XYZ file of C-alpha atoms in Angstrom:
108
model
C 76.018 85.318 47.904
C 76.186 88.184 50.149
C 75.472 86.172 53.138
C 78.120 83.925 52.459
C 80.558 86.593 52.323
C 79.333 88.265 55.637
C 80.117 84.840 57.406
C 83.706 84.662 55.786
C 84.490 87.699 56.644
C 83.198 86.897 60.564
C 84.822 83.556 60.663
C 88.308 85.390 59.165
C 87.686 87.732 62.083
C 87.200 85.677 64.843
C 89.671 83.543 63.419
C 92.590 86.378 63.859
C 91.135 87.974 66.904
C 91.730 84.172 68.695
C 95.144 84.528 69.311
C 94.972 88.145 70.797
C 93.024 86.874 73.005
C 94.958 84.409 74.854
C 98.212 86.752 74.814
C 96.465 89.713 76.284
C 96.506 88.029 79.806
C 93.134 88.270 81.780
C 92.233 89.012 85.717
C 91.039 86.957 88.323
C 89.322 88.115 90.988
C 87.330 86.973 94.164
C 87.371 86.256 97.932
C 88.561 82.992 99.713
C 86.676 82.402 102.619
C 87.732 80.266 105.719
C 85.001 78.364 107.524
C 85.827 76.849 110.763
C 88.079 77.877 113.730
C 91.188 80.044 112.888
C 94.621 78.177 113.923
C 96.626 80.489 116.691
C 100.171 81.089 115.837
C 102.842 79.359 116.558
C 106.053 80.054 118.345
C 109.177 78.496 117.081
C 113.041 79.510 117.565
C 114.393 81.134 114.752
C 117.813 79.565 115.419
C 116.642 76.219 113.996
C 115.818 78.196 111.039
C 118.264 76.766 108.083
C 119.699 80.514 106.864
C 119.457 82.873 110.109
C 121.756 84.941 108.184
C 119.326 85.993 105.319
C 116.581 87.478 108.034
C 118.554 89.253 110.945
C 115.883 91.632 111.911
C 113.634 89.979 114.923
C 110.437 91.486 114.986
C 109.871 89.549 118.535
C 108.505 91.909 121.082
C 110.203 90.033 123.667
C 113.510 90.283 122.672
C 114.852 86.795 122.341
C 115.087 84.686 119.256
C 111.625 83.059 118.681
C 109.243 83.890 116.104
C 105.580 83.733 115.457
C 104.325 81.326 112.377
C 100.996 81.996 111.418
C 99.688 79.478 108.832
C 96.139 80.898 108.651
C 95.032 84.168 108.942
C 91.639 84.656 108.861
C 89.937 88.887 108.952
C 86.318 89.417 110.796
C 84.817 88.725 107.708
C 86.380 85.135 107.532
C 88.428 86.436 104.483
C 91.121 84.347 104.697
C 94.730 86.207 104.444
C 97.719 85.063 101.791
C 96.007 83.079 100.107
C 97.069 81.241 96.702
C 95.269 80.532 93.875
C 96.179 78.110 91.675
C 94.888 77.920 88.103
C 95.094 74.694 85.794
C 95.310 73.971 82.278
C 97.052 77.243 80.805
C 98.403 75.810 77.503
C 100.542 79.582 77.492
C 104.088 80.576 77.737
C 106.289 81.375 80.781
C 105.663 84.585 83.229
C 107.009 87.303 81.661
C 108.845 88.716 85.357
C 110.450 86.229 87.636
C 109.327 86.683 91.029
C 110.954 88.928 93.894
C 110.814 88.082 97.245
C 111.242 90.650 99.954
C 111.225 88.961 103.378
C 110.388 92.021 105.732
C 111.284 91.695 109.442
C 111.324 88.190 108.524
C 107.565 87.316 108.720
C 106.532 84.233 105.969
């Protein structure tokens, strides 16, 4: 009798805790490594860019309108740089902040 009421009262817990636990949000943490050769940047002119009006700072040390697109970027360590993580089968609600994006000296 008094085991059966132990294992009620666990199962009632567990059973109220569950929720809790998928609202509290969680942390995910690690290192993506690149293997392989790093890609050099690019150089591209920034006056093909479609909205030249929403970056007007050049951070070109030569002083004329091209730009340097690095798609990898890769430390000593091969830790690679930017990188995004994607994580599947959340059965949760919306982010609770929509994103912000600050495009300094107009470097993506």
């Amino acid at each position: 009798m008094r085991t059966r009421q132990l294992l009620t009262l666990c199962l009632g817990g567990l059973l109220v805790a569950m929720p809790l636990v998928a609202q509290a949000g969680g942390t995910i943490k690690g290192k993506v490594m690149y293997s392989g050769k790093p890609i050099a940047a690019k150089e591209f002119a920034f006056s093909k860019f479609p909205n030249p009006a929403f970056c007007k700072q050049n951070p070109s040390q030569k002083g004329d309108d091209t730009r340097l697109l690095k798609e990898v970027e890769v430390d000593a360590n091969k830790g690679l740089k930017n990188a995004i993580v994607s994580v599947r089968g959340i059965k949760d609600k919306k982010f609770k902040t929509t994103p912000h994006v600050i495009a300094k000296l107009c470097e993506f």
